[in-house]
Amino acid sequence: MGSVFYCRCRTFSSSAAVLKRIPNDLKGRGKSSQEWLIRQMNDPYVKKAKLENYRARSAYKLLEIAGRVELMRPGGVVVECGAAPGAWSQVALRAVNADGRDADRPVGTVVGVDLLTVQPLPPAIHLQGDFTAAETQRRLLALLPAPPTLVLSDMAPRASGVRQLDHDRILALGYAVAQFALRQLAPNGALLVKLWAGGGERRLTDSLAPFFARVRTLKPAASRTDSAEVYVVAVGFVGATRRKGEGRGTGRKEGAAGETGV
């Protein structure tokens, strides 16, 4: 990233001076680019990810959420939507024992998809394509040894700068992932979806609630304080044909994806 210099800054919470690293190769860069570089250089999760060989700081978001809510166990089958650059896949691989490093536990599977190319991360399998396309989903399902026990989504649209438009776009992606999960999840499976706060996330959680034992919204500490991202977590899938609390044989007949209530 080039050499750096340090400036003495004061925090709002303390009068103690702190050292903040500032890259000195900012000339010619736009303001937003300069701010991003400075933020990256001083981000503790970026530093930690490099030390622990994670491909991105986002790994710590999943690690924290999985530490608070049981999402993965050895032998699990994980589908990851928006897999690039692969940090969440790294976390999932270890959690489900996909590499078989623990010979006494079941071996799991991780299959991801992204519009971008994901550098190889065996034994995970990554497809390049649009998750919302039916053909991509068919290709993905053909790679699974069993119904997924967890569907993850860290997908986000390219930000337009128009808050409501961006919120509506990521919400549409969230609904697409939720519909896929309701059709494909194994019993007692789980779903984790990233959204941007804007009001619509409550509609999604309410729509999911009948089909899962618990649904909640979390913002992990690794999410930047100025980020609008939140994560919808749903665990204990009871099935798309039988709502939570209903007895056997009293659920609705399964129909098209749009008929599941999501």
Coordinates of C-alpha atoms in Angstrom, one line a residue:
M1 CA 0.0 0.0 0.0
G2 CA 3.0 2.2 0.1
S3 CA 4.8 4.0 3.0
V4 CA 2.9 5.8 5.7
F5 CA 3.2 8.6 8.2
Y6 CA 1.5 9.1 11.5
C7 CA -0.5 11.9 12.9
R8 CA -1.5 12.6 16.5
C9 CA -5.2 12.5 16.9
R10 CA -7.5 12.8 19.9
T11 CA -10.4 10.5 20.4
F12 CA -13.8 11.9 21.4
S13 CA -14.0 9.6 24.4
S14 CA -10.5 10.5 25.8
S15 CA -8.1 13.3 25.9
A16 CA -5.2 10.9 25.4
A17 CA -3.4 11.3 22.0
V18 CA -3.4 8.3 19.7
L19 CA -1.4 7.5 16.7
K20 CA -3.3 7.2 13.4
R21 CA -1.7 5.8 10.4
I22 CA -2.1 7.8 7.2
P23 CA -0.9 6.5 3.8
N24 CA 1.3 9.1 2.0
D25 CA 0.4 7.9 -1.5
L26 CA -3.1 9.6 -1.5
K27 CA -2.2 12.1 -4.2
G28 CA -4.5 11.9 -7.2
R29 CA -7.1 9.8 -5.4
G30 CA -10.7 10.9 -4.8
K31 CA -11.9 11.8 -1.3
S32 CA -13.8 8.6 -0.9
S33 CA -10.9 6.6 -2.0
Q34 CA -8.6 8.4 0.5
E35 CA -11.0 7.8 3.3
W36 CA -11.3 4.1 2.4
L37 CA -7.6 3.6 2.4
I38 CA -7.2 5.4 5.8
R39 CA -10.0 3.4 7.3
Q40 CA -8.6 0.1 6.0
M41 CA -5.1 0.8 7.3
N42 CA -6.5 1.6 10.8
D43 CA -9.2 -1.1 11.0
P44 CA -8.3 -3.7 13.7
Y45 CA -10.4 -6.4 11.9
V46 CA -8.4 -5.9 8.7
K47 CA -5.2 -6.4 10.6
K48 CA -6.5 -9.4 12.4
A49 CA -7.7 -11.0 9.2
K50 CA -4.3 -10.7 7.7
L51 CA -2.7 -12.2 10.8
E52 CA -5.1 -15.1 10.8
N53 CA -5.1 -15.7 7.1
Y54 CA -8.8 -14.8 6.4
R55 CA -9.5 -13.4 3.0
A56 CA -11.5 -10.5 4.4
R57 CA -12.6 -8.8 7.7
S58 CA -16.1 -10.1 7.1
A59 CA -15.0 -13.5 8.5
Y60 CA -15.4 -12.0 12.0
K61 CA -19.0 -11.0 11.4
L62 CA -19.9 -14.6 10.7
L63 CA -17.7 -15.9 13.5
E64 CA -19.4 -13.6 16.0
I65 CA -22.9 -14.4 14.8
A66 CA -22.2 -18.2 14.8
G67 CA -20.8 -17.7 18.4
R68 CA -24.2 -16.3 19.5
V69 CA -26.5 -18.5 17.5
E70 CA -25.8 -22.1 16.5
L71 CA -25.6 -22.2 12.8
M72 CA -23.0 -24.8 11.8
R73 CA -21.8 -28.1 13.1
P74 CA -19.6 -30.9 11.7
G75 CA -21.3 -32.7 8.7
G76 CA -23.4 -29.7 7.8
V77 CA -24.2 -28.7 4.2
V78 CA -23.7 -24.9 3.6
V79 CA -24.9 -22.9 0.7
E80 CA -23.2 -19.4 0.5
C81 CA -24.7 -16.7 -1.7
G82 CA -22.3 -13.8 -2.5
A83 CA -19.3 -15.9 -1.6
A84 CA -16.4 -13.6 -2.9
P85 CA -13.7 -13.3 -1.8
G86 CA -14.2 -16.4 0.3
A87 CA -13.8 -15.3 3.9
W88 CA -17.2 -16.8 5.0
S89 CA -16.4 -20.0 3.1
Q90 CA -13.2 -20.2 5.2
V91 CA -15.2 -20.0 8.4
A92 CA -17.8 -22.5 7.1
L93 CA -15.2 -25.0 6.0
R94 CA -13.8 -25.3 9.5
A95 CA -17.2 -25.3 11.2
V96 CA -18.7 -28.2 9.2
N97 CA -15.3 -30.1 9.1
A98 CA -15.4 -30.0 5.3
D99 CA -11.7 -30.7 5.1
G100 CA -12.0 -33.7 7.4
R101 CA -9.3 -32.5 9.7
D102 CA -11.2 -34.0 12.6
A103 CA -11.4 -37.7 11.7
D104 CA -13.8 -38.4 14.5
R105 CA -16.5 -36.1 13.2
P106 CA -18.8 -36.1 10.1
V107 CA -17.4 -34.3 7.0
G108 CA -19.5 -31.4 5.7
T109 CA -19.9 -29.5 2.4
V110 CA -19.6 -25.9 1.4
V111 CA -20.9 -24.7 -2.0
G112 CA -20.9 -21.0 -2.8
V113 CA -21.9 -18.8 -5.7
D114 CA -21.0 -15.2 -6.7
L115 CA -21.0 -13.0 -9.8
L116 CA -17.3 -12.6 -9.3
T117 CA -14.7 -15.3 -9.5
V118 CA -13.7 -16.8 -6.2
Q119 CA -10.1 -17.9 -6.0
P120 CA -9.9 -21.7 -5.3
L121 CA -10.5 -22.7 -1.7
P122 CA -10.7 -26.5 -1.6
P123 CA -12.6 -28.4 -0.6
A124 CA -15.3 -25.7 -1.0
I125 CA -16.9 -25.5 -4.4
H126 CA -17.6 -22.1 -5.9
L127 CA -19.8 -21.3 -8.9
Q128 CA -19.6 -18.1 -10.9
G129 CA -23.1 -16.8 -11.8
D130 CA -26.2 -14.9 -10.8
F131 CA -27.7 -16.6 -7.8
T132 CA -31.2 -15.3 -8.6
A133 CA -31.2 -17.1 -12.0
A134 CA -33.0 -20.4 -12.0
E135 CA -30.2 -22.1 -14.0
T136 CA -27.6 -21.1 -11.4
Q137 CA -29.7 -22.5 -8.6
R138 CA -30.1 -25.8 -10.5
R139 CA -26.3 -26.0 -10.9
L140 CA -25.8 -25.2 -7.3
L141 CA -28.3 -27.8 -6.1
A142 CA -26.7 -30.5 -8.3
L143 CA -23.5 -30.1 -6.3
L144 CA -25.1 -30.7 -2.9
P145 CA -24.9 -34.2 -1.3
A146 CA -28.0 -33.5 0.8
P147 CA -30.4 -30.6 1.5
P148 CA -28.6 -27.6 3.0
T149 CA -28.5 -27.2 6.7
L150 CA -27.6 -23.5 6.4
V151 CA -28.1 -20.9 3.7
L152 CA -25.9 -17.8 4.0
S153 CA -26.1 -14.6 2.1
D154 CA -23.7 -11.7 2.2
M155 CA -24.9 -10.4 -1.1
A156 CA -25.3 -6.7 -1.7
P157 CA -26.1 -4.7 -4.9
R158 CA -23.8 -2.1 -6.1
A159 CA -24.6 1.0 -4.1
S160 CA -26.3 3.8 -6.1
G161 CA -26.1 6.4 -3.3
V162 CA -29.9 6.6 -3.2
R163 CA -30.6 5.1 0.3
Q164 CA -34.2 3.9 -0.4
L165 CA -33.3 2.4 -3.8
D166 CA -30.3 0.6 -2.3
H167 CA -32.5 -0.7 0.5
D168 CA -35.1 -2.0 -1.9
R169 CA -32.5 -3.7 -4.0
I170 CA -30.8 -5.6 -1.2
L171 CA -34.2 -6.5 0.3
A172 CA -35.1 -8.1 -3.1
L173 CA -32.0 -10.1 -2.9
G174 CA -32.9 -11.1 0.7
Y175 CA -36.3 -12.3 -0.4
A176 CA -34.7 -14.3 -3.2
V177 CA -32.4 -16.1 -0.8
A178 CA -35.3 -16.6 1.7
Q179 CA -37.5 -18.2 -1.0
F180 CA -34.6 -20.5 -2.0
A181 CA -34.1 -21.5 1.7
L182 CA -37.8 -22.3 2.3
R183 CA -37.8 -24.6 -0.7
Q184 CA -34.4 -26.3 0.0
L185 CA -33.5 -26.3 3.7
A186 CA -33.2 -29.4 5.7
P187 CA -35.4 -29.8 8.8
N188 CA -34.1 -27.6 11.6
G189 CA -31.9 -25.8 9.1
A190 CA -30.9 -22.1 9.4
L191 CA -30.7 -19.0 7.3
L192 CA -28.5 -15.9 7.6
V193 CA -29.1 -12.9 5.3
K194 CA -27.4 -9.5 5.1
L195 CA -29.7 -6.4 4.7
W196 CA -29.3 -2.7 4.9
A197 CA -31.5 -1.1 7.6
G198 CA -34.3 0.9 6.1
G199 CA -37.6 -0.5 7.5
G200 CA -38.1 -3.4 5.1
E201 CA -36.1 -5.8 7.2
R202 CA -39.0 -6.1 9.7
R203 CA -41.2 -7.3 6.9
L204 CA -38.8 -10.0 6.0
T205 CA -38.4 -11.2 9.6
D206 CA -42.2 -11.2 10.0
S207 CA -42.5 -13.3 6.8
L208 CA -39.9 -15.8 8.0
A209 CA -41.2 -16.2 11.6
P210 CA -43.9 -18.8 10.8
F211 CA -41.4 -21.2 9.3
F212 CA -38.6 -21.0 11.9
A213 CA -38.4 -21.6 15.6
R214 CA -36.6 -18.3 16.1
V215 CA -35.9 -15.2 13.9
R216 CA -33.9 -12.2 15.0
T217 CA -31.9 -9.3 13.7
L218 CA -28.2 -8.8 14.7
K219 CA -25.5 -6.3 14.0
P220 CA -22.1 -7.9 14.9
A221 CA -19.3 -5.8 16.4
A222 CA -17.2 -6.4 13.3
S223 CA -19.8 -4.3 11.3
R224 CA -18.5 -0.8 11.0
T225 CA -20.4 1.7 13.2
D226 CA -21.2 3.8 10.1
S227 CA -22.6 0.9 8.2
A228 CA -26.3 0.3 7.7
E229 CA -25.9 -3.5 7.4
V230 CA -27.8 -5.8 9.7
Y231 CA -28.2 -9.6 9.6
V232 CA -31.4 -11.5 9.7
V233 CA -30.9 -14.9 11.5
A234 CA -33.5 -17.6 11.3
V235 CA -32.9 -21.0 13.0
G236 CA -35.0 -24.2 13.6
F237 CA -36.6 -24.5 10.2
V238 CA -40.0 -26.3 10.6
G239 CA -40.7 -26.7 6.8
A240 CA -42.4 -24.5 4.2
T241 CA -45.5 -26.7 4.1
R242 CA -46.1 -26.6 7.8
R243 CA -46.0 -23.4 9.9
K244 CA -44.6 -23.1 13.4
G245 CA -47.1 -24.3 15.9
E246 CA -49.2 -26.3 13.5
G247 CA -49.9 -30.0 13.9
R248 CA -49.0 -32.5 11.3
G249 CA -51.3 -32.6 8.4
T250 CA -52.6 -29.1 9.0
G251 CA -50.1 -27.1 7.0
R252 CA -50.8 -25.6 3.6
K253 CA -50.1 -27.4 0.4
E254 CA -46.8 -26.4 -1.0
G255 CA -46.9 -24.3 -4.1
A256 CA -44.7 -22.0 -6.0
A257 CA -41.9 -20.0 -4.3
G258 CA -44.1 -17.0 -4.0
E259 CA -46.7 -19.0 -2.2
T260 CA -44.7 -19.8 0.9
G261 CA -45.5 -16.5 2.6
V262 CA -42.2 -14.9 1.8

